[in-house]
Short mmCIF file of C-alpha atoms in Angstrom, two decimals:
data_model
loop_
_atom_site.label_atom_id
_atom_site.label_comp_id
_atom_site.label_asym_id
_atom_site.label_seq_id
_atom_site.Cartn_x
_atom_site.Cartn_y
_atom_site.Cartn_z
CA MET A 18 13.14 -1.08 19.60
CA ALA A 19 11.89 2.22 18.14
CA GLY A 20 12.03 2.84 14.43
CA LYS A 21 10.74 4.90 11.52
CA LEU A 22 8.49 3.70 8.71
CA LEU A 23 8.10 5.74 5.53
CA SER A 24 5.40 5.01 2.95
CA ILE A 25 5.68 6.54 -0.53
CA GLY A 26 2.84 7.07 -2.97
CA GLU A 27 -0.42 8.85 -3.67
CA CYS A 28 -3.22 9.76 -1.29
CA MET A 29 -6.44 10.69 -3.08
CA VAL A 30 -9.81 12.14 -2.25
CA GLU A 31 -12.16 9.18 -1.86
CA LEU A 32 -15.89 9.30 -2.57
CA MET A 33 -17.78 6.33 -1.18
CA GLN A 34 -21.38 5.27 -0.88
CA ALA A 35 -23.37 6.55 2.07
CA GLU A 36 -27.05 6.11 2.87
CA GLY A 37 -29.44 6.68 0.02
CA ASP A 38 -27.86 8.33 -3.00
CA HIS A 39 -25.40 10.36 -0.94
CA LEU A 40 -21.62 10.16 -1.14
CA ARG A 41 -19.19 10.53 1.73
CA LYS A 42 -15.78 12.12 1.30
CA GLY A 43 -12.64 10.56 2.66
CA TYR A 44 -8.95 10.27 1.84
CA ALA A 45 -7.17 7.09 0.82
CA GLY A 46 -4.69 5.44 -1.52
CA ASP A 47 -2.89 2.11 -1.35
CA THR A 48 0.36 3.21 0.31
CA PHE A 49 -1.40 5.71 2.56
CA ASN A 50 -3.81 2.97 3.65
CA THR A 51 -0.81 0.81 4.51
CA ALA A 52 0.70 3.67 6.51
CA TYR A 53 -2.61 4.21 8.32
CA TYR A 54 -2.87 0.59 9.47
CA ALA A 55 0.81 0.42 10.35
CA ARG A 56 0.30 3.49 12.53
CA LEU A 57 -2.70 1.86 14.24
CA PHE A 58 -0.69 -1.16 15.30
CA LEU A 59 2.90 0.01 15.76
CA PRO A 60 3.91 1.01 19.30
CA GLY A 61 4.11 4.69 20.17
CA ASP A 62 7.90 4.85 19.96
CA TRP A 63 7.70 4.17 16.22
CA SER A 64 6.99 6.97 13.77
CA VAL A 65 5.08 6.52 10.51
CA ASP A 66 5.49 9.15 7.79
CA TYR A 67 4.03 9.59 4.33
CA LEU A 68 5.92 10.93 1.33
CA THR A 69 3.85 12.37 -1.48
CA ALA A 70 3.03 15.75 -3.00
CA VAL A 71 -0.17 17.79 -2.78
CA GLY A 72 -1.30 21.15 -4.09
CA THR A 73 -1.77 24.47 -2.35
CA ASP A 74 -5.57 24.44 -2.61
CA THR A 75 -8.22 23.96 0.07
CA VAL A 76 -8.65 20.25 -0.69
CA SER A 77 -4.91 19.77 -0.12
CA ASP A 78 -5.16 21.67 3.18
CA GLU A 79 -7.99 19.38 4.27
CA MET A 80 -6.09 16.26 3.21
CA LEU A 81 -2.99 17.26 5.17
CA ALA A 82 -5.11 17.96 8.24
CA PHE A 83 -6.72 14.55 7.91
CA ILE A 84 -3.40 12.72 7.52
CA ASP A 85 -2.01 14.54 10.54
CA LYS A 86 -5.08 13.58 12.57
CA THR A 87 -4.46 9.87 11.87
CA GLY A 88 -1.01 10.16 13.44
CA VAL A 89 0.83 9.70 10.15
CA GLY A 90 3.55 12.32 9.73
CA THR A 91 3.27 14.93 6.97
CA GLY A 92 6.76 16.43 7.20
CA PHE A 93 7.91 14.82 3.95
CA ILE A 94 4.90 15.94 1.90
CA ARG A 95 5.77 18.61 -0.67
CA ARG A 96 3.28 21.26 -1.86
CA ILE A 97 3.12 22.02 -5.58
CA GLU A 98 1.55 25.19 -6.94
CA GLY A 99 -1.03 24.56 -9.67
CA ARG A 100 -1.61 20.93 -8.73
CA SER A 101 -4.20 19.21 -6.55
CA PRO A 102 -4.91 15.74 -5.14
CA GLY A 103 -6.43 13.10 -7.38
CA LEU A 104 -9.97 11.88 -6.76
CA TYR A 105 -11.62 8.47 -7.07
CA MET A 106 -15.11 7.05 -6.55
CA ILE A 107 -15.85 3.56 -5.22
CA HIS A 108 -18.58 1.56 -6.94
CA LEU A 109 -19.81 -1.46 -4.98
CA LYS A 110 -21.65 -4.56 -6.17
CA ASP A 111 -22.10 -7.47 -3.75
CA GLY A 112 -19.17 -6.21 -1.70
CA GLU A 113 -16.76 -6.14 -4.64
CA ARG A 114 -15.51 -2.76 -5.75
CA SER A 115 -14.60 -0.97 -8.94
CA PHE A 116 -13.32 2.59 -9.29
CA SER A 117 -13.59 5.73 -11.36
CA TYR A 118 -10.55 8.04 -11.25
CA TRP A 119 -9.81 11.74 -11.84
CA ARG A 120 -6.08 12.36 -11.42
CA SER A 121 -4.83 14.27 -14.49
CA VAL A 122 -3.36 17.10 -12.37
CA SER A 123 -2.47 14.98 -9.35
CA ALA A 124 0.41 16.56 -7.44
CA ALA A 125 1.56 13.09 -6.40
CA LYS A 126 2.90 12.55 -9.91
CA THR A 127 5.76 14.88 -8.91
CA LEU A 128 6.65 13.11 -5.63
CA ALA A 129 10.09 12.02 -6.89
CA ASP A 130 10.96 15.18 -8.82
CA ASP A 131 13.05 16.59 -5.96
CA ALA A 132 15.79 13.96 -5.70
CA ALA A 133 17.48 15.57 -2.69
CA HIS A 134 14.21 15.67 -0.75
CA LEU A 135 13.50 12.05 -1.66
CA ARG A 136 16.94 10.90 -0.51
CA ALA A 137 16.69 12.78 2.78
CA ALA A 138 13.33 11.19 3.58
CA ILE A 139 14.53 7.69 2.73
CA GLU A 140 17.78 8.08 4.66
CA ALA A 141 15.82 9.20 7.73
CA SER A 142 13.75 5.98 7.72
CA ASP A 143 14.24 2.33 8.71
CA ILE A 144 11.44 0.73 6.67
CA ILE A 145 10.43 2.12 3.27
CA VAL A 146 7.18 1.05 1.59
CA PHE A 147 6.10 1.65 -2.01
CA SER A 148 3.87 0.00 -4.60
CA GLY A 149 3.22 -0.57 -8.27
CA ILE A 150 0.76 2.33 -8.16
CA THR A 151 3.54 4.57 -6.83
CA LEU A 152 5.56 3.65 -9.94
CA ALA A 153 2.59 3.82 -12.33
CA ILE A 154 1.83 7.50 -11.71
CA LEU A 155 5.44 8.65 -12.23
CA ALA A 156 7.22 9.65 -15.42
CA PRO A 157 9.95 7.17 -16.47
CA SER A 158 12.72 9.50 -15.28
CA ALA A 159 11.07 9.80 -11.86
CA VAL A 160 10.66 6.01 -11.69
CA GLU A 161 14.40 5.67 -12.16
CA THR A 162 15.12 8.34 -9.55
CA LEU A 163 12.99 6.52 -6.99
CA SER A 164 14.19 3.04 -7.95
CA SER A 165 17.86 3.99 -7.79
CA GLU A 166 17.40 5.48 -4.31
CA LEU A 167 15.62 2.34 -3.14
CA ARG A 168 18.26 0.05 -4.63
CA ARG A 169 20.91 2.03 -2.77
CA THR A 170 18.88 1.78 0.43
CA LYS A 171 18.40 -1.97 0.02
CA ALA A 172 22.16 -2.39 -0.48
CA ALA A 173 22.70 -0.46 2.76
CA GLY A 174 20.71 -3.10 4.64
CA LYS A 175 17.45 -1.26 5.28
CA ARG A 176 14.07 -2.96 4.80
CA VAL A 177 12.46 -1.97 1.49
CA VAL A 178 8.91 -3.26 1.02
CA PHE A 179 7.15 -3.47 -2.37
CA ASP A 180 3.54 -4.37 -3.14
CA PRO A 181 3.28 -4.77 -6.95
CA ASN A 182 -0.45 -3.87 -6.79
CA ILE A 183 -0.82 -4.17 -10.57
CA ARG A 184 -3.47 -1.84 -12.00
CA PRO A 185 -3.26 -2.03 -15.82
CA ARG A 186 -5.50 0.98 -16.46
CA LEU A 187 -2.75 3.18 -14.96
CA TRP A 188 -0.22 2.02 -17.54
CA ASP A 189 -0.09 2.88 -21.25
CA ASP A 190 1.98 -0.12 -22.25
CA LYS A 191 1.88 -3.68 -20.82
CA SER A 192 5.53 -4.43 -21.53
CA TYR A 193 6.63 -1.26 -19.74
CA MET A 194 4.29 -2.10 -16.86
CA LEU A 195 5.77 -5.57 -16.36
CA GLU A 196 9.32 -4.26 -16.78
CA THR A 197 8.75 -1.49 -14.23
CA ILE A 198 7.04 -3.79 -11.72
CA SER A 199 10.02 -6.14 -12.00
CA ALA A 200 12.40 -3.22 -11.46
CA GLY A 201 10.45 -2.30 -8.34
CA ALA A 202 10.90 -5.83 -7.01
CA ARG A 203 14.65 -5.66 -7.63
CA ALA A 204 14.79 -2.62 -5.34
CA ALA A 205 13.03 -4.45 -2.48
CA ASN A 206 13.96 -7.15 0.00
CA LEU A 207 10.33 -7.83 0.98
CA VAL A 208 7.75 -8.20 -1.80
CA MET A 209 4.02 -8.59 -1.02
CA PRO A 210 2.17 -9.52 -4.25
CA SER A 211 -1.44 -10.60 -4.73
CA PHE A 212 -1.53 -13.90 -6.59
CA ASP A 213 -4.54 -13.08 -8.77
CA ASP A 214 -2.68 -10.05 -10.19
CA GLU A 215 0.46 -12.08 -10.79
CA ALA A 216 -1.44 -14.89 -12.52
CA VAL A 217 -3.29 -12.52 -14.84
CA HIS A 218 -0.44 -10.20 -15.79
CA PHE A 219 2.71 -12.33 -15.46
CA GLY A 220 1.05 -15.64 -16.32
CA ASP A 221 2.11 -17.42 -13.11
CA GLU A 222 0.54 -20.88 -12.99
CA ASP A 223 0.70 -21.16 -9.22
CA ILE A 224 2.01 -19.44 -6.10
CA ALA A 225 5.28 -21.34 -6.36
CA ALA A 226 5.88 -19.69 -9.74
CA THR A 227 5.24 -16.25 -8.26
CA ILE A 228 7.69 -16.93 -5.44
CA ALA A 229 10.33 -18.27 -7.83
CA ARG A 230 10.04 -15.24 -10.13
CA TYR A 231 10.43 -12.71 -7.32
CA ARG A 232 13.27 -14.72 -5.81
CA GLY A 233 14.95 -14.53 -9.21
CA LEU A 234 14.62 -10.74 -9.06
CA GLY A 235 16.48 -10.64 -5.75
CA ALA A 236 13.66 -10.53 -3.18
CA GLU A 237 14.79 -12.30 -0.01
CA ASN A 238 11.33 -12.41 1.56
CA ILE A 239 7.97 -12.82 -0.16
CA VAL A 240 4.40 -12.72 1.15
CA VAL A 241 1.92 -13.94 -1.47
CA LYS A 242 -1.65 -12.89 -0.70
CA ASP A 243 -4.38 -15.05 -2.25
CA GLY A 244 -7.59 -13.54 -0.88
CA PRO A 245 -9.87 -16.11 0.78
CA ASN A 246 -7.34 -18.84 -0.06
CA GLY A 247 -4.86 -17.53 2.50
CA VAL A 248 -1.25 -16.38 2.44
CA THR A 249 2.03 -18.11 1.61
CA LEU A 250 5.27 -16.94 3.24
CA SER A 251 8.72 -17.44 1.74
CA PHE A 252 11.34 -15.99 4.09
CA GLY A 253 15.03 -16.56 3.55
CA GLU A 254 16.00 -20.24 3.56
CA ALA A 255 13.09 -21.28 5.81
CA PRO A 256 10.46 -23.69 4.42
CA LEU A 257 7.33 -22.15 2.93
CA GLN A 258 4.60 -21.42 5.47
CA PHE A 259 0.87 -21.21 4.81
CA VAL A 260 -1.46 -18.95 6.79
CA PRO A 261 -5.22 -19.40 6.26
CA SER A 262 -7.54 -16.48 5.74
CA ALA A 263 -9.65 -15.35 8.68
CA LYS A 264 -13.39 -15.94 8.88
CA VAL A 265 -15.61 -13.19 7.45
CA GLU A 266 -19.23 -12.99 8.50
CA LYS A 267 -20.33 -10.67 5.69
CA ILE A 268 -18.28 -8.89 3.04
CA VAL A 269 -19.31 -5.23 2.91
CA ASP A 270 -16.47 -3.55 1.01
CA THR A 271 -13.20 -5.17 -0.11
CA THR A 272 -11.51 -1.79 -0.55
CA SER A 273 -8.15 -1.82 1.27
CA ALA A 274 -8.16 -5.55 2.02
CA GLY A 275 -4.59 -5.93 0.78
CA ASP A 276 -3.45 -2.56 2.11
CA SER A 277 -4.72 -3.26 5.61
CA PHE A 278 -3.04 -6.67 5.51
CA ASN A 279 0.23 -5.00 4.52
CA GLY A 280 0.07 -2.37 7.27
CA ALA A 281 -0.88 -4.82 10.00
CA PHE A 282 1.77 -7.32 8.86
CA LEU A 283 4.55 -4.71 8.77
CA ALA A 284 3.57 -3.36 12.19
CA LYS A 285 3.79 -6.77 13.86
CA TYR A 286 6.80 -7.99 11.90
CA ALA A 287 8.76 -4.82 12.63
CA VAL A 288 8.43 -5.37 16.36
CA ASP A 289 9.04 -9.11 16.81
CA GLY A 290 10.34 -10.42 13.45
CA ASP A 291 7.86 -13.34 13.46
CA ALA A 292 6.44 -13.47 9.92
CA HIS A 293 3.95 -16.26 10.66
CA ALA A 294 2.44 -14.47 13.66
CA ALA A 295 2.39 -11.21 11.71
CA ALA A 296 0.51 -12.86 8.84
CA LEU A 297 -2.07 -14.37 11.20
CA PHE A 298 -2.70 -10.97 12.74
CA ALA A 299 -2.80 -9.28 9.33
CA ALA A 300 -5.32 -11.82 8.03
CA GLU A 301 -7.59 -11.08 10.99
CA THR A 302 -7.21 -7.35 10.36
CA ALA A 303 -8.06 -7.60 6.66
CA ALA A 304 -11.08 -9.77 7.46
CA ALA A 305 -12.33 -7.15 9.91
CA VAL A 306 -11.69 -4.26 7.51
CA ILE A 307 -13.75 -5.71 4.64
CA GLN A 308 -16.78 -5.95 6.92
CA HIS A 309 -16.95 -2.13 6.94
CA HIS A 310 -17.34 0.59 4.30
CA GLY A 311 -14.36 2.54 3.03
CA ALA A 312 -10.60 2.06 2.95
CA LEU A 313 -9.81 3.28 6.49
CA VAL A 314 -11.61 1.65 9.39
CA SER A 315 -11.23 3.10 12.88
CA LYS A 316 -9.45 1.14 15.58
CA ASP A 317 -12.50 0.99 17.82
CA LYS A 318 -14.43 -0.85 15.09
CA LEU A 319 -11.58 -3.26 14.50
CA GLU A 320 -11.29 -4.01 18.21
CA ARG A 321 -14.66 -5.76 18.05
CA SER A 322 -13.23 -8.38 15.70
CA ILE A 323 -9.51 -8.71 16.49
CA GLN A 324 -7.14 -8.39 19.41
CA VAL A 325 -5.24 -5.11 18.97
#
């Protein structure tokens, strides 16, 4: 059955390593990456849209053209005079990545400032996706605007998906970070955390503790990602299910491993409602993605490793 997926957050200009000392420009960001992979794998009668804000400059023009080219809708993207997209650079060492960021005038920080626009976009959608990074870049008042809309949407029975994606350098205060991440989970009925983040920042001793904490916050369904150690599913009253990670021949770039998992999982789960099958497919997708450079890997490259 056809549907509409909306992803909310920040898309940035991405600078990644190319041959020699050259850099290659791209566009990425956790929730946009999720939208990209969801669009790759959802059937054609589904729409995937992105909600953010960009500037009115040339870089913003180029970003919008790129997003449109991927098949992700741009109709909910607002343009803000005097602002521009943020920028980040990927640094790679043995396949693991670190980042440098430039986002002081990022237009995406204003994505929830127009409450009426935000509500209209959410009401037009069936699945709404956001992340801890989405919350981290917003002012406290904007966090509450977004959270209240998502709580209302959850209460109305729509699927609200939250990836905590905890990035402490984006937050000025740890207590506020943990409080806001928890508030994000309360607004969602599907939470997709990464266990290493939860262990470090919330002090969870094991995956069971992560599941119990998010259940306590009202999440009905939880997908705990644990990198090469696999995925644990907690859906409704069903017993926990474990899905192993997929084989990786050589790790090239772990950028977007979790985002690609999220997008592939949501695409499959939206169509058939089988969380276990969706997680198997998503694990294969993430394994294929990290064998290539950059956050967004083309479908033709993925087809060599997975059945799409």
